[in-house]
Tab-separated table of C-alpha atoms and ligand atoms in Angstrom:
chain	number	residue	atom	x	y	z
A	1	MET	CA	2.435	-8.516	26.217
A	2	LYS	CA	-0.735	-6.561	26.957
A	3	ILE	CA	-2.055	-3.465	25.185
A	4	LYS	CA	-3.133	-0.999	27.880
A	5	ASN	CA	-3.918	2.078	25.772
A	6	VAL	CA	-4.821	2.704	22.164
A	7	ILE	CA	-4.704	6.256	20.810
A	8	LEU	CA	-6.430	7.101	17.539
A	9	ARG	CA	-5.444	10.317	15.787
A	10	HIS	CA	-7.058	11.739	12.666
A	11	LEU	CA	-4.307	13.528	10.734
A	12	LYS	CA	-4.637	15.889	7.792
A	13	MET	CA	-1.567	16.418	5.601
A	14	LYS	CA	-1.273	18.607	2.550
A	15	MET	CA	0.125	16.818	-0.485
A	16	LYS	CA	2.926	18.535	-2.374
A	17	PHE	CA	1.247	17.734	-5.706
A	18	PRO	CA	-2.317	16.651	-6.523
A	19	PHE	CA	-2.513	12.925	-7.347
A	20	THR	CA	-5.117	11.853	-9.923
A	21	THR	CA	-6.299	8.311	-10.627
A	22	SER	CA	-9.172	7.026	-12.781
A	23	PHE	CA	-11.441	7.383	-9.720
A	24	GLY	CA	-10.514	10.849	-8.446
A	25	THR	CA	-7.960	13.439	-7.311
A	26	PHE	CA	-6.198	13.690	-3.937
A	27	LEU	CA	-5.212	17.217	-2.811
A	28	ASP	CA	-4.485	16.274	0.756
A	29	LYS	CA	-4.317	13.088	2.713
A	30	GLU	CA	-6.429	12.407	5.797
A	31	PHE	CA	-5.873	9.185	7.672
A	32	ILE	CA	-5.895	7.530	11.083
A	33	LEU	CA	-2.641	7.052	12.935
A	34	VAL	CA	-2.854	4.279	15.535
A	35	GLU	CA	-0.634	4.226	18.625
A	36	VAL	CA	-0.714	1.206	20.957
A	37	GLN	CA	0.947	1.267	24.384
A	38	ASP	CA	2.005	-1.655	26.564
A	39	GLU	CA	2.198	-2.016	30.381
A	40	ASN	CA	5.395	0.060	30.416
A	41	GLY	CA	4.055	2.890	28.290
A	42	ARG	CA	6.088	1.748	25.309
A	43	SER	CA	4.495	2.639	21.941
A	44	GLY	CA	3.949	0.951	18.594
A	45	TRP	CA	2.648	2.747	15.503
A	46	GLY	CA	0.385	1.866	12.596
A	47	GLU	CA	-1.342	3.820	9.832
A	48	SER	CA	-4.716	3.217	8.227
A	49	VAL	CA	-4.634	3.532	4.444
A	50	ALA	CA	-8.392	4.111	4.132
A	51	PHE	CA	-9.223	7.310	2.262
A	52	MET	CA	-11.977	9.865	2.967
A	53	SER	CA	-14.262	8.504	0.226
A	54	PRO	CA	-15.015	4.869	-0.672
A	55	LEU	CA	-13.631	5.129	-4.229
A	56	TYR	CA	-10.651	2.752	-4.091
A	57	ASN	CA	-12.467	0.285	-1.846
A	58	GLU	CA	-15.485	0.447	0.461
A	59	GLU	CA	-13.611	1.603	3.575
A	60	THR	CA	-13.251	5.233	4.685
A	61	LEU	CA	-11.549	7.073	7.523
A	62	LYS	CA	-14.894	7.261	9.358
A	63	THR	CA	-15.768	3.577	8.914
A	64	ASN	CA	-12.264	2.688	10.125
A	65	TRP	CA	-12.674	4.852	13.226
A	66	HIS	CA	-16.036	3.203	13.964
A	67	ILE	CA	-14.726	-0.351	13.446
A	68	LEU	CA	-11.610	0.354	15.500
A	69	GLU	CA	-13.490	2.047	18.349
A	70	ASP	CA	-16.464	-0.309	18.592
A	71	PHE	CA	-15.007	-3.684	17.574
A	72	LEU	CA	-11.248	-4.027	17.107
A	73	ILE	CA	-9.849	-2.043	20.042
A	74	PRO	CA	-12.084	-3.926	22.554
A	75	LEU	CA	-10.733	-7.202	21.123
A	76	VAL	CA	-7.093	-6.321	21.859
A	77	LEU	CA	-7.219	-4.160	25.025
A	78	ASP	CA	-5.731	-5.996	27.995
A	79	LYS	CA	-5.513	-9.343	26.099
A	80	GLU	CA	-2.373	-11.403	26.495
A	81	ILE	CA	-0.767	-11.341	23.035
A	82	ASN	CA	2.321	-13.524	22.629
A	83	HIS	CA	2.891	-12.830	18.951
A	84	PRO	CA	1.338	-10.367	16.443
A	85	ASP	CA	0.225	-13.284	14.228
A	86	GLU	CA	-2.428	-13.938	16.909
A	87	VAL	CA	-4.094	-10.601	16.120
A	88	PHE	CA	-5.308	-11.911	12.760
A	89	ASP	CA	-7.173	-14.698	14.589
A	90	LEU	CA	-8.548	-12.323	17.243
A	91	PHE	CA	-10.061	-10.268	14.398
A	92	GLU	CA	-11.370	-13.310	12.517
A	93	PRO	CA	-15.032	-12.855	13.672
A	94	ILE	CA	-15.131	-9.323	12.246
A	95	ARG	CA	-15.782	-9.483	8.536
A	96	LYS	CA	-13.661	-7.506	6.049
A	97	ASN	CA	-12.727	-3.954	7.179
A	98	ASN	CA	-9.176	-4.965	6.335
A	99	MET	CA	-7.677	-1.472	6.468
A	100	ALA	CA	-8.986	-0.914	9.991
A	101	LYS	CA	-7.616	-4.313	11.080
A	102	SER	CA	-4.270	-3.708	9.441
A	103	ALA	CA	-3.759	-0.306	11.068
A	104	ILE	CA	-3.868	-1.703	14.598
A	105	GLU	CA	-2.171	-5.009	13.690
A	106	GLY	CA	0.715	-2.973	12.234
A	107	ALA	CA	1.018	-0.954	15.448
A	108	ILE	CA	1.150	-4.206	17.430
A	109	TRP	CA	3.897	-5.571	15.129
A	110	ASP	CA	5.904	-2.386	15.726
A	111	LEU	CA	5.459	-2.585	19.496
A	112	TYR	CA	6.232	-6.326	19.604
A	113	THR	CA	9.454	-5.975	17.607
A	114	LYS	CA	10.548	-2.956	19.674
A	115	ARG	CA	10.076	-5.024	22.847
A	116	GLN	CA	12.070	-7.853	21.244
A	117	ASN	CA	14.699	-5.325	20.154
A	118	ILE	CA	14.641	-6.555	16.550
A	119	PRO	CA	13.828	-4.785	13.273
A	120	LEU	CA	10.306	-5.398	11.941
A	121	ALA	CA	11.829	-6.537	8.622
A	122	ALA	CA	13.810	-9.304	10.339
A	123	ALA	CA	10.778	-10.417	12.371
A	124	LEU	CA	8.826	-10.825	9.121
A	125	GLY	CA	11.610	-12.983	7.697
A	126	GLY	CA	13.032	-10.318	5.377
A	127	GLU	CA	16.710	-10.389	4.553
A	128	LYS	CA	17.273	-7.598	2.024
A	129	LYS	CA	19.432	-4.711	3.214
A	130	GLU	CA	18.139	-2.407	0.511
A	131	ILE	CA	15.008	-2.466	-1.609
A	132	GLU	CA	14.415	-1.378	-5.188
A	133	VAL	CA	11.592	1.092	-5.712
A	134	GLY	CA	9.624	2.651	-8.511
A	135	ILE	CA	7.255	5.578	-8.679
A	136	SER	CA	3.551	5.921	-9.434
A	137	ILE	CA	2.584	8.986	-11.462
A	138	GLY	CA	-0.987	10.249	-11.585
A	139	ILE	CA	-2.977	11.410	-14.598
A	140	GLN	CA	-1.682	14.833	-15.758
A	141	LYS	CA	-3.133	17.836	-17.602
A	142	SER	CA	-1.036	17.124	-20.679
A	143	VAL	CA	1.256	14.449	-22.091
A	144	ASP	CA	4.112	16.990	-21.992
A	145	ASP	CA	3.627	17.449	-18.250
A	146	LEU	CA	3.690	13.680	-17.824
A	147	LEU	CA	6.880	13.307	-19.899
A	148	THR	CA	8.592	15.976	-17.777
A	149	ILE	CA	7.699	14.164	-14.553
A	150	ILE	CA	8.859	10.839	-15.981
A	151	SER	CA	12.225	12.275	-17.031
A	152	GLU	CA	12.756	13.684	-13.523
A	153	ALA	CA	11.894	10.319	-11.955
A	154	VAL	CA	14.186	8.468	-14.363
A	155	ALA	CA	16.995	10.958	-13.600
A	156	GLN	CA	16.463	10.317	-9.875
A	157	GLY	CA	17.038	6.618	-10.538
A	158	TYR	CA	13.553	5.193	-9.877
A	159	ARG	CA	13.666	1.608	-11.140
A	160	ARG	CA	10.194	1.426	-12.667
A	161	ILE	CA	7.721	4.029	-13.854
A	162	LYS	CA	4.018	3.421	-13.306
A	163	VAL	CA	1.479	5.689	-14.926
A	164	LYS	CA	-2.219	5.829	-14.248
A	165	ILE	CA	-4.529	5.240	-17.192
A	166	LYS	CA	-8.258	5.641	-17.807
A	167	PRO	CA	-10.472	5.607	-20.914
A	168	GLY	CA	-9.297	8.526	-23.065
A	169	TRP	CA	-5.862	8.603	-21.385
A	170	ASP	CA	-4.332	5.295	-22.358
A	171	VAL	CA	-2.954	3.924	-25.656
A	172	ASP	CA	-1.893	7.273	-27.159
A	173	VAL	CA	-0.291	8.391	-23.903
A	174	ILE	CA	1.650	5.137	-23.532
A	175	ARG	CA	2.791	5.413	-27.161
A	176	GLU	CA	4.175	8.915	-26.490
A	177	ILE	CA	5.978	7.723	-23.357
A	178	ARG	CA	7.556	4.823	-25.250
A	179	LYS	CA	8.743	7.178	-28.006
A	180	SER	CA	10.674	9.235	-25.460
A	181	PHE	CA	11.697	6.360	-23.168
A	182	PRO	CA	12.090	3.221	-25.281
A	183	THR	CA	13.812	1.086	-22.642
A	184	ILE	CA	12.520	2.059	-19.186
A	185	GLN	CA	10.540	-0.424	-17.099
A	186	LEU	CA	7.065	0.983	-17.713
A	187	MET	CA	3.646	-0.155	-16.466
A	188	ALA	CA	0.072	1.151	-16.396
A	189	ASP	CA	-2.496	1.086	-13.572
A	190	ALA	CA	-6.176	1.410	-14.535
A	191	ASN	CA	-7.735	1.174	-11.062
A	192	SER	CA	-10.641	-0.841	-12.482
A	193	ALA	CA	-11.563	1.643	-15.234
A	194	TYR	CA	-12.204	-0.947	-17.993
A	195	ARG	CA	-14.577	-3.833	-18.745
A	196	LEU	CA	-14.229	-7.097	-20.642
A	197	SER	CA	-15.809	-5.326	-23.631
A	198	ASP	CA	-12.698	-3.079	-23.780
A	199	ILE	CA	-10.553	-6.085	-24.706
A	200	ASP	CA	-9.545	-4.668	-28.111
A	201	LEU	CA	-8.214	-1.510	-26.507
A	202	LEU	CA	-6.349	-3.474	-23.830
A	203	LYS	CA	-4.800	-5.659	-26.552
A	204	GLN	CA	-3.350	-2.531	-28.198
A	205	LEU	CA	-1.220	-2.029	-25.077
A	206	ASP	CA	0.659	-5.277	-25.854
A	207	GLU	CA	2.675	-3.340	-28.428
A	208	PHE	CA	4.539	-1.284	-25.797
A	209	ASP	CA	6.399	-3.927	-23.806
A	210	LEU	CA	4.810	-2.931	-20.493
A	211	THR	CA	6.106	-4.748	-17.421
A	212	MET	CA	2.453	-5.265	-16.468
A	213	ILE	CA	-1.047	-3.789	-16.567
A	214	GLU	CA	-2.435	-3.313	-13.069
A	215	GLN	CA	-6.101	-3.967	-12.271
A	216	PRO	CA	-7.717	-3.209	-15.628
A	217	LEU	CA	-11.168	-4.580	-14.627
A	218	ALA	CA	-13.579	-4.369	-11.703
A	219	SER	CA	-12.349	-4.796	-8.148
A	220	ASP	CA	-14.660	-7.744	-7.469
A	221	ASP	CA	-13.929	-9.580	-10.701
A	222	ILE	CA	-11.294	-12.272	-11.095
A	223	VAL	CA	-13.306	-14.172	-13.706
A	224	ASP	CA	-13.144	-11.617	-16.517
A	225	HIS	CA	-9.523	-10.840	-15.613
A	226	ALA	CA	-8.747	-14.468	-16.467
A	227	GLN	CA	-10.412	-13.992	-19.860
A	228	VAL	CA	-8.376	-10.864	-20.530
A	229	GLN	CA	-5.102	-12.429	-19.351
A	230	LYS	CA	-5.604	-15.289	-21.854
A	231	GLN	CA	-5.755	-12.755	-24.678
A	232	LEU	CA	-2.867	-10.483	-23.624
A	233	THR	CA	0.869	-11.049	-23.740
A	234	THR	CA	1.358	-8.293	-21.129
A	235	PRO	CA	1.122	-9.720	-17.597
A	236	ILE	CA	-1.867	-8.606	-15.530
A	237	CYS	CA	-1.149	-7.563	-11.958
A	238	LEU	CA	-4.056	-7.585	-9.518
A	239	ASP	CA	-4.378	-4.896	-6.850
A	240	GLU	CA	-8.004	-4.139	-5.806
A	241	SER	CA	-9.171	-7.756	-6.383
A	242	ILE	CA	-6.914	-9.419	-3.806
A	243	HIS	CA	-8.030	-9.124	-0.153
A	244	SER	CA	-6.708	-12.374	1.262
A	245	VAL	CA	-4.542	-15.406	0.643
A	246	GLU	CA	-7.746	-17.200	-0.421
A	247	ASP	CA	-8.395	-14.548	-3.101
A	248	ALA	CA	-4.789	-14.972	-4.265
A	249	ARG	CA	-5.133	-18.754	-4.445
A	250	LYS	CA	-8.301	-18.467	-6.551
A	251	ALA	CA	-6.858	-15.815	-8.869
A	252	ILE	CA	-3.741	-17.917	-9.445
A	253	SER	CA	-5.755	-21.045	-10.162
A	254	LEU	CA	-8.060	-19.212	-12.598
A	255	GLY	CA	-5.085	-17.550	-14.330
A	256	SER	CA	-6.468	-14.079	-13.569
A	257	CYS	CA	-3.005	-12.539	-13.134
A	258	LYS	CA	0.722	-13.263	-13.333
A	259	ILE	CA	1.791	-10.774	-10.669
A	260	ILE	CA	0.245	-9.551	-7.401
A	261	ASN	CA	0.571	-6.120	-5.813
A	262	ILE	CA	0.443	-6.583	-2.027
A	263	LYS	CA	-0.894	-3.677	0.006
A	264	ILE	CA	-0.768	-4.409	3.707
A	265	GLY	CA	-3.987	-2.499	4.431
A	266	ARG	CA	-5.983	-4.075	1.622
A	267	VAL	CA	-5.258	-7.615	2.861
A	268	GLY	CA	-5.799	-6.947	6.574
A	269	GLY	CA	-2.228	-6.740	7.824
A	270	LEU	CA	1.339	-7.983	7.782
A	271	THR	CA	0.508	-11.564	8.782
A	272	GLU	CA	-1.797	-12.025	5.769
A	273	SER	CA	0.705	-10.158	3.541
A	274	LYS	CA	3.364	-12.726	4.459
A	275	ARG	CA	0.983	-15.583	3.627
A	276	ILE	CA	0.209	-14.107	0.194
A	277	HIS	CA	3.918	-13.550	-0.390
A	278	ASP	CA	4.639	-17.193	0.461
A	279	LEU	CA	1.809	-18.545	-1.694
A	280	CYS	CA	2.920	-16.501	-4.702
A	281	GLN	CA	6.512	-17.635	-4.179
A	282	LYS	CA	5.369	-21.267	-4.194
A	283	HIS	CA	3.539	-20.696	-7.482
A	284	GLY	CA	6.321	-18.709	-9.146
A	285	LEU	CA	4.459	-15.383	-9.194
A	286	PRO	CA	6.490	-12.284	-8.324
A	287	VAL	CA	4.982	-9.749	-5.930
A	288	TRP	CA	5.650	-6.092	-5.233
A	289	CYS	CA	4.508	-3.672	-2.553
A	290	GLY	CA	1.786	-1.231	-3.552
A	291	GLY	CA	1.328	2.251	-2.130
A	292	MET	CA	-1.607	4.261	-0.777
A	293	LEU	CA	0.088	7.676	-0.582
A	294	GLU	CA	1.212	6.741	2.918
A	295	ALA	CA	2.787	9.059	5.448
A	296	GLY	CA	5.987	7.889	7.108
A	297	VAL	CA	4.568	5.235	9.435
A	298	GLY	CA	2.795	3.376	6.625
A	299	ARG	CA	5.800	3.875	4.370
A	300	ALA	CA	8.066	2.269	7.009
A	301	HIS	CA	5.787	-0.775	7.208
A	302	ASN	CA	5.920	-1.094	3.408
A	303	ILE	CA	9.717	-0.996	3.462
A	304	ALA	CA	9.903	-3.742	6.086
A	305	LEU	CA	7.533	-5.994	4.120
A	306	THR	CA	9.430	-5.438	0.858
A	307	THR	CA	12.560	-7.040	2.375
A	308	LEU	CA	10.945	-10.491	1.897
A	309	ALA	CA	12.615	-12.480	-0.876
A	310	ASN	CA	9.749	-12.771	-3.370
A	311	PHE	CA	9.304	-8.980	-3.584
A	312	THR	CA	11.353	-9.161	-6.769
A	313	MET	CA	9.757	-6.212	-8.572
A	314	PRO	CA	10.192	-2.542	-7.604
A	315	GLY	CA	7.243	-1.270	-5.539
A	316	ASP	CA	5.474	2.109	-5.229
A	317	THR	CA	7.305	3.189	-2.039
A	318	ALA	CA	8.834	6.444	-3.294
A	319	ALA	CA	10.675	8.989	-1.134
A	320	SER	CA	8.788	10.982	1.535
A	321	SER	CA	9.724	14.197	-0.280
A	322	ARG	CA	7.700	13.149	-3.320
A	323	TYR	CA	4.504	13.514	-1.251
A	324	TRP	CA	5.160	15.765	1.768
A	325	GLU	CA	6.864	19.027	2.698
A	326	LYS	CA	7.581	17.344	6.005
A	327	ASP	CA	6.894	13.703	6.845
A	328	ILE	CA	5.871	12.421	10.307
A	329	ILE	CA	8.981	10.259	10.810
A	330	GLU	CA	12.665	10.961	11.461
A	331	PRO	CA	14.621	10.514	9.332
A	332	GLU	CA	12.347	10.747	6.311
A	333	VAL	CA	12.386	7.982	3.699
A	334	THR	CA	15.017	8.783	1.080
A	335	VAL	CA	15.739	7.074	-2.236
A	336	HIS	CA	19.169	6.972	-3.870
A	337	ASP	CA	19.629	5.444	-7.306
A	338	GLY	CA	16.190	3.814	-6.928
A	339	LEU	CA	17.132	2.116	-3.651
A	340	ILE	CA	15.960	2.543	-0.053
A	341	THR	CA	18.367	1.418	2.652
A	342	VAL	CA	16.392	-0.707	5.128
A	343	PRO	CA	16.757	0.703	8.646
A	344	ASN	CA	18.151	-1.674	11.259
A	345	ALA	CA	16.765	-0.047	14.398
A	346	PRO	CA	14.100	-2.097	16.263
A	347	GLY	CA	10.472	-2.009	15.112
A	348	ILE	CA	9.640	0.057	12.045
A	349	GLY	CA	13.134	1.532	12.348
A	350	TYR	CA	12.168	5.217	12.130
A	351	ASP	CA	11.254	7.562	14.997
A	352	VAL	CA	7.864	9.232	14.890
A	353	ASP	CA	7.999	13.037	14.994
A	354	LEU	CA	5.459	13.816	17.736
A	355	ASN	CA	5.713	17.564	17.213
A	356	THR	CA	4.717	17.299	13.588
A	357	ILE	CA	2.034	14.729	14.413
A	358	GLU	CA	0.480	17.073	16.956
A	359	LYS	CA	0.365	19.917	14.437
A	360	LEU	CA	-1.415	17.708	11.902
A	361	THR	CA	-3.913	16.124	14.316
A	362	VAL	CA	-7.535	17.243	13.910
A	363	ARG	CA	-9.048	14.710	16.331
A	364	GLU	CA	-7.608	12.426	19.000
A	365	GLN	CA	-9.115	9.827	21.318
A	366	ILE	CA	-7.621	7.497	23.935
A	367	PHE	CA	-9.041	4.068	24.686
A	368	SER	CA	-7.884	2.345	27.886
A	369	LYS	CA	-8.597	-0.708	29.957
B	1	LIG	O1	-3.858	1.784	-7.181
B	1	LIG	O2	-1.884	1.721	-6.473
B	1	LIG	C1	-2.969	2.311	-6.549
B	1	LIG	C2	-2.750	5.796	-4.994
B	1	LIG	C3	-3.999	5.897	-4.438
B	1	LIG	C4	-4.881	4.861	-4.579
B	1	LIG	C5	-4.531	3.718	-5.288
B	1	LIG	C6	-3.271	3.592	-5.837
B	1	LIG	C7	-2.378	4.664	-5.708
B	1	LIG	C8	-1.054	4.690	-6.308
B	1	LIG	C9	-0.015	5.537	-5.620
B	1	LIG	O3	-0.763	4.144	-7.340
B	1	LIG	C10	1.027	4.738	-4.929
B	1	LIG	C11	1.844	5.614	-4.022
B	1	LIG	O4	2.645	6.393	-4.540
B	1	LIG	O5	1.675	5.526	-2.800
B	2	LIG	MG1	-3.197	0.020	-8.116
């Protein structure tokens, strides 16, 4: 197949609730939606998960636009592409910028599987018909507010509760949650807010039977994570530190983590996500699919990836209605009893809602050969 047109759209969507992590608060979500079109005008869709500010990683919406426009789009326009796995190799000369790469690679996967008339999940090798999901809850104004949100999520059937922690909002908060919810699957995500010198505080978390602690230390540090993992009974899950299958291999061999959170954007696409999944499976590490407050297109990609067998832990792919008044896909993603039914239509399996997309678009540009 050949990509004849690429359309970049900058969308701005209001979030239903502010979302606060150790590095900042999201009130709305701005992101790039990528549409690729083949010779017949057929479309595939991908979503960049880069944020407006380089606080989670170094990429931003603007750097993604620049890298897509000046480097990645010229590499794919009018090239014969027989399989989406080839896109990873086409992008090989461009260093990092994984979220930009992933956004267009994902669109090509959607287009390819639509042309083949098969679901994206099946093309990736996924076999699950439904996936188990959890929910990620941001830092709140008070512990009472947090407990209320947790009880709603538990009542809705979410299979695992993740709460964000940061210095000053950690051990005491987790203790309160455990008092009210002694048996739920509970985990904490620090988004790199601690250092090796915080080891005594991190050790206190062992008391609460957490399913895991996600990314306690710096994003570029798998050495100190290995030190911390040696001293904790709670498994460490790496998020920000893993950008490639090579990073995963090194983290596993150092003992830096026992679980990996795969985010398609962070690792440069679905092809690399599959490789990390397979490597972890070989080494007996479970994986789960992380979230970046995605709109429907990104959410659909996450669902497809989660159908692979070694995604044995509930991910962060909650229902569309948890984030948006109206999502950009039809139907929206719904969760019943903590499960999402995997769509079986070709490609990502959801239709994009062009009307809604148009209303949310603040900038649009077409690139053609
Ligand atoms: O670290 O997983 C993270 C949101 C923004 C940035 C980083 C993270 C998150 C989440 C939310 O935890 C996951 C989601 O609900 O999409
Ligand atoms: Mg995380």
